[in-house]
Amino acid sequence: MPAPALSERSGCDVWLKLEGCNPTGSFKDRGMTVAVSAAVGEGATAVVCASTGNTAASAAAYAARAGLRGAVIVPEGKIATGKLAQALVHGARVVALRGNFDQALHLVRELVDRHPVALVNSINPFRIEGQKTGAFEVCDQLGEAPDVLCVPVGNAGNVTAWWKGFVEYQVAPRLHGYQAEGAAPIVRGAPVENPETVASAIRIGNPARWEEATDAITSSRGEIRAVSDAEILDAYRFLGEREGVFCEPASAAGVAGLLRYGAEGRVVCVLTGHGLKDPTTALASAAPVVPSEPAIEEVERAALGGE
Ligand code: AN7
């Protein structure tokens, strides 16, 4: 989707890739359908993942569809409400870990060493094969590659996948990856033990595909930088109020990065997940509702303010 307000504010020709339009509301579906299909092909009866929320929602949905059992390990109290609801509705066993995502990933790796269940985190190569199709679609839809791709970075599977897609398409846009300031291990060059950010999806301190992500960014002559929670929420509200697009906070990190650090030419910002995933953050950062008695004068005042 073209983004006229964002183009005007940034001075670039900005487009948005709405990954929230995928079946479970995030880009994870692109890779999850492939990973779960492969698991079925290999005779697995169960899939498991660690997740900040979206991987869990997607794994649960595709496992349900395939008739597999699903278990998801999430950091207790740290995943958005919509994602939790999705995983539960799809019948996955949801384990609330008293720990963070990095600990959860470590534990699921151990779990699959001990049991014949398929791991569907993005360390699974089938996930990357599915997710690279985002790059094909963007090039097909624009008629050519963009100059720059802005994308949020958490566990670093997605930036790895986009680059694989571009390489296979024989194009080379610059990749601009953005981490949240409180969870920016790649930017700092060291793991973050206690990552914190309002963008719970990218609250990750030790990305599994760290090296591949660094390679992708370097090969594309791109950059990886950090944005603050305040900048993320500013971009989040700007998208909602000026572009009419509701994404989740992590997705707004890519736009926050563009606004803070700039870019040149035609820019695609990947909005990785739908805003409805995280109603709590939405309500906390928006204006309050206006109460009214059921009388026309009251409603006039409430609806039209002082006009
Ligand atoms: C909306 O669901 O890691 O760099 O466990 O949900 O490939 O990790 C989610 C990540 C960006 C970062 N935007 O992608 C998970 C999980 C949204 C996300 C990312 C995530 P990666």
Short mmCIF file of C-alpha atoms in Angstrom, two decimals, residues 47-277:
data_model
loop_
_atom_site.label_atom_id
_atom_site.label_comp_id
_atom_site.label_asym_id
_atom_site.label_seq_id
_atom_site.Cartn_x
_atom_site.Cartn_y
_atom_site.Cartn_z
CA VAL A 47 4.87 -29.41 16.92
CA VAL A 48 6.43 -27.15 19.52
CA CYS A 49 7.84 -23.63 19.60
CA ALA A 50 9.03 -20.88 21.90
CA SER A 51 7.36 -17.59 21.14
CA THR A 52 6.78 -13.95 21.96
CA GLY A 53 3.26 -14.59 20.66
CA ASN A 54 2.87 -14.56 16.90
CA THR A 55 4.79 -17.76 16.22
CA ALA A 56 2.62 -19.43 18.86
CA ALA A 57 -0.61 -18.18 17.25
CA SER A 58 0.50 -19.32 13.82
CA ALA A 59 1.89 -22.69 14.94
CA ALA A 60 -1.33 -23.40 16.86
CA ALA A 61 -3.50 -22.59 13.84
CA TYR A 62 -1.55 -24.64 11.31
CA ALA A 63 -1.16 -27.55 13.75
CA ALA A 64 -4.93 -27.55 14.29
CA ARG A 65 -5.52 -27.53 10.55
CA ALA A 66 -3.12 -30.44 10.05
CA GLY A 67 -4.48 -32.49 12.94
CA LEU A 68 -1.24 -32.27 14.94
CA ARG A 69 -0.88 -31.53 18.63
CA GLY A 70 0.72 -28.20 19.36
CA ALA A 71 2.60 -26.89 22.39
CA VAL A 72 3.85 -23.33 22.70
CA ILE A 73 6.15 -21.92 25.38
CA VAL A 74 5.67 -18.22 25.99
CA PRO A 75 7.12 -15.78 28.54
CA GLU A 76 4.52 -15.46 31.30
CA GLY A 77 2.58 -12.20 31.17
CA LYS A 78 4.64 -10.88 28.27
CA ILE A 79 2.64 -11.80 25.18
CA ALA A 80 -0.15 -9.70 23.72
CA THR A 81 -3.73 -10.72 24.59
CA GLY A 82 -4.85 -11.45 21.04
CA LYS A 83 -1.98 -13.84 20.43
CA LEU A 84 -2.68 -15.72 23.64
CA ALA A 85 -6.35 -16.01 22.66
CA GLN A 86 -5.40 -17.36 19.24
CA ALA A 87 -3.09 -20.06 20.60
CA LEU A 88 -5.78 -21.19 23.07
CA VAL A 89 -8.64 -21.09 20.56
CA HIS A 90 -6.64 -23.31 18.22
CA GLY A 91 -6.26 -25.87 20.99
CA ALA A 92 -2.54 -25.63 21.61
CA ARG A 93 -1.13 -26.38 25.04
CA VAL A 94 0.11 -22.99 26.17
CA VAL A 95 2.95 -23.03 28.68
CA ALA A 96 3.57 -19.75 30.51
CA LEU A 97 7.27 -19.80 31.31
CA ARG A 98 8.57 -17.88 34.31
CA GLY A 99 11.37 -16.63 32.14
CA ASN A 100 11.93 -14.76 28.88
CA PHE A 101 11.86 -15.78 25.20
CA ASP A 102 15.56 -16.63 25.08
CA GLN A 103 15.15 -19.09 27.94
CA ALA A 104 12.04 -20.54 26.28
CA LEU A 105 13.93 -21.13 23.02
CA HIS A 106 16.77 -22.80 24.85
CA LEU A 107 14.30 -25.12 26.59
CA VAL A 108 12.36 -26.10 23.45
CA ARG A 109 15.63 -26.99 21.75
CA GLU A 110 16.30 -29.36 24.63
CA LEU A 111 12.74 -30.68 24.46
CA VAL A 112 13.04 -31.69 20.79
CA ASP A 113 16.35 -33.41 21.52
CA ARG A 114 14.49 -35.64 23.96
CA HIS A 115 11.18 -36.20 22.12
CA PRO A 116 10.07 -36.83 18.53
CA VAL A 117 8.28 -33.49 18.08
CA ALA A 118 8.96 -30.97 15.32
CA LEU A 119 10.46 -27.61 16.26
CA VAL A 120 8.77 -24.84 14.25
CA ASN A 121 10.75 -21.82 15.39
CA SER A 122 12.59 -19.93 12.65
CA ILE A 123 15.73 -22.01 13.25
CA ASN A 124 13.70 -24.53 11.21
CA PRO A 125 14.86 -23.94 7.60
CA PHE A 126 11.35 -24.47 6.17
CA ARG A 127 10.25 -21.33 8.01
CA ILE A 128 12.78 -19.27 6.09
CA GLU A 129 11.74 -20.85 2.78
CA GLY A 130 8.16 -19.75 3.38
CA GLN A 131 8.98 -16.30 4.68
CA LYS A 132 11.22 -15.43 1.74
CA THR A 133 8.06 -15.18 -0.40
CA GLY A 134 7.44 -11.74 1.11
CA ALA A 135 10.37 -10.51 -0.99
CA PHE A 136 8.96 -12.09 -4.17
CA GLU A 137 5.58 -10.47 -3.56
CA VAL A 138 6.96 -7.00 -2.93
CA CYS A 139 9.01 -7.11 -6.16
CA ASP A 140 6.09 -8.52 -8.15
CA GLN A 141 3.67 -5.95 -6.77
CA LEU A 142 5.95 -2.93 -7.27
CA GLY A 143 7.16 -4.22 -10.65
CA GLU A 144 10.76 -3.95 -9.37
CA ALA A 145 12.72 -4.13 -6.13
CA PRO A 146 12.47 -1.21 -3.70
CA ASP A 147 15.66 0.71 -2.85
CA VAL A 148 15.29 0.05 0.86
CA LEU A 149 13.39 -2.45 3.01
CA CYS A 150 12.71 -1.45 6.64
CA VAL A 151 11.98 -4.34 8.94
CA PRO A 152 11.84 -4.93 12.72
CA VAL A 153 14.33 -7.48 14.07
CA GLY A 154 13.73 -9.85 16.97
CA ASN A 155 14.97 -13.41 16.63
CA ALA A 156 16.31 -12.33 13.21
CA GLY A 157 14.61 -15.04 11.12
CA ASN A 158 12.59 -12.59 9.09
CA VAL A 159 15.41 -10.32 7.95
CA THR A 160 17.30 -13.49 7.01
CA ALA A 161 14.32 -14.73 4.99
CA TRP A 162 13.71 -11.44 3.16
CA TRP A 163 17.35 -11.34 2.08
CA LYS A 164 17.19 -14.95 0.83
CA GLY A 165 14.12 -14.01 -1.19
CA PHE A 166 15.77 -10.96 -2.73
CA VAL A 167 18.92 -12.91 -3.60
CA GLU A 168 16.83 -15.58 -5.33
CA TYR A 169 14.92 -12.83 -7.15
CA GLN A 170 18.31 -11.43 -8.20
CA VAL A 171 17.78 -8.02 -6.67
CA ALA A 172 19.56 -6.28 -3.81
CA PRO A 173 17.67 -3.57 -1.90
CA ARG A 174 19.35 -2.22 1.23
CA LEU A 175 18.02 -3.90 4.35
CA HIS A 176 17.39 -1.56 7.27
CA GLY A 177 16.77 -3.61 10.42
CA TYR A 178 15.54 -2.05 13.65
CA GLN A 179 15.63 -3.34 17.19
CA ALA A 180 14.00 -1.81 20.25
CA GLU A 181 16.54 0.08 22.38
CA GLY A 182 15.97 -2.16 25.42
CA ALA A 183 16.32 -5.31 23.30
CA ALA A 184 19.04 -4.47 20.81
CA PRO A 185 21.71 -7.19 21.06
CA ILE A 186 22.82 -7.01 17.42
CA VAL A 187 23.16 -3.23 17.54
CA ARG A 188 25.16 -3.42 20.79
CA GLY A 189 27.17 -6.43 19.66
CA ALA A 190 26.36 -8.48 22.77
CA PRO A 191 23.40 -10.46 24.12
CA VAL A 192 20.97 -8.59 26.37
CA GLU A 193 20.19 -10.59 29.48
CA ASN A 194 16.94 -8.88 30.46
CA PRO A 195 15.45 -7.41 27.29
CA GLU A 196 12.59 -4.91 27.77
CA THR A 197 10.36 -3.05 25.32
CA VAL A 198 6.73 -2.11 24.79
CA ALA A 199 7.03 -4.06 21.53
CA SER A 200 6.65 -7.47 23.21
CA ALA A 201 7.03 -9.35 19.90
CA ILE A 202 10.69 -8.28 19.65
CA ARG A 203 11.57 -8.55 23.34
CA ILE A 204 14.47 -10.87 22.50
CA GLY A 205 18.00 -10.64 23.88
CA ASN A 206 19.92 -13.33 22.00
CA PRO A 207 18.63 -13.84 18.44
CA ALA A 208 18.98 -17.35 17.01
CA ARG A 209 19.83 -16.10 13.51
CA TRP A 210 22.17 -13.36 14.65
CA GLU A 211 24.98 -14.24 12.19
CA GLU A 212 22.72 -14.70 9.16
CA ALA A 213 21.03 -11.39 9.93
CA THR A 214 24.37 -9.60 10.17
CA ASP A 215 25.45 -11.19 6.88
CA ALA A 216 22.20 -10.17 5.19
CA ILE A 217 22.48 -6.59 6.36
CA THR A 218 26.15 -6.31 5.41
CA SER A 219 25.67 -7.96 2.00
CA SER A 220 22.83 -5.59 1.20
CA ARG A 221 24.92 -2.55 2.27
CA GLY A 222 22.20 -1.89 4.81
CA GLU A 223 22.20 -1.06 8.48
CA ILE A 224 20.86 -2.21 11.83
CA ARG A 225 19.97 0.36 14.47
CA ALA A 226 17.89 0.85 17.60
CA VAL A 227 14.72 2.86 18.20
CA SER A 228 13.22 3.86 21.55
CA ASP A 229 9.82 2.76 22.83
CA ALA A 230 8.64 6.39 22.56
CA GLU A 231 9.66 6.44 18.87
CA ILE A 232 7.93 3.09 18.29
CA LEU A 233 4.68 4.37 19.83
CA ASP A 234 4.90 7.64 17.89
CA ALA A 235 5.21 5.71 14.60
CA TYR A 236 2.41 3.34 15.74
CA ARG A 237 0.01 6.23 16.35
CA PHE A 238 1.05 8.01 13.15
CA LEU A 239 0.25 4.91 11.08
CA GLY A 240 -3.12 4.56 12.76
CA GLU A 241 -4.15 8.21 12.62
CA ARG A 242 -2.64 9.30 9.32
CA GLU A 243 -2.38 6.20 7.14
CA GLY A 244 -5.44 4.36 8.47
CA VAL A 245 -3.29 1.32 9.14
CA PHE A 246 -3.34 -0.49 12.49
CA CYS A 247 -0.23 -2.55 13.12
CA GLU A 248 1.21 -3.93 16.32
CA PRO A 249 3.97 -2.02 18.16
CA ALA A 250 6.83 -4.26 16.96
CA SER A 251 5.80 -3.61 13.37
CA ALA A 252 5.95 0.13 13.95
CA ALA A 253 9.65 -0.21 14.88
CA GLY A 254 10.52 -0.37 11.17
CA VAL A 255 8.68 2.87 10.52
CA ALA A 256 10.19 4.46 13.65
CA GLY A 257 13.63 3.58 12.27
CA LEU A 258 12.86 5.16 8.92
CA LEU A 259 11.64 8.34 10.64
CA ARG A 260 14.66 8.55 12.94
CA TYR A 261 17.48 7.55 10.61
CA GLY A 262 16.08 8.29 7.14
CA ALA A 263 16.58 6.49 3.83
CA GLU A 264 16.66 7.30 0.13
CA GLY A 265 14.43 6.37 -2.77
CA ARG A 266 11.56 3.92 -2.74
CA VAL A 267 11.17 2.39 0.70
CA VAL A 268 9.02 -0.56 1.77
CA CYS A 269 8.24 -0.86 5.48
CA VAL A 270 7.17 -4.35 6.48
CA LEU A 271 4.29 -4.14 8.97
CA THR A 272 4.80 -7.59 10.40
CA GLY A 273 1.64 -7.99 12.52
CA HIS A 274 -1.89 -6.66 12.89
CA GLY A 275 -2.74 -4.06 15.53
CA LEU A 276 -5.66 -6.14 16.84
CA LYS A 277 -3.11 -8.56 18.25
#
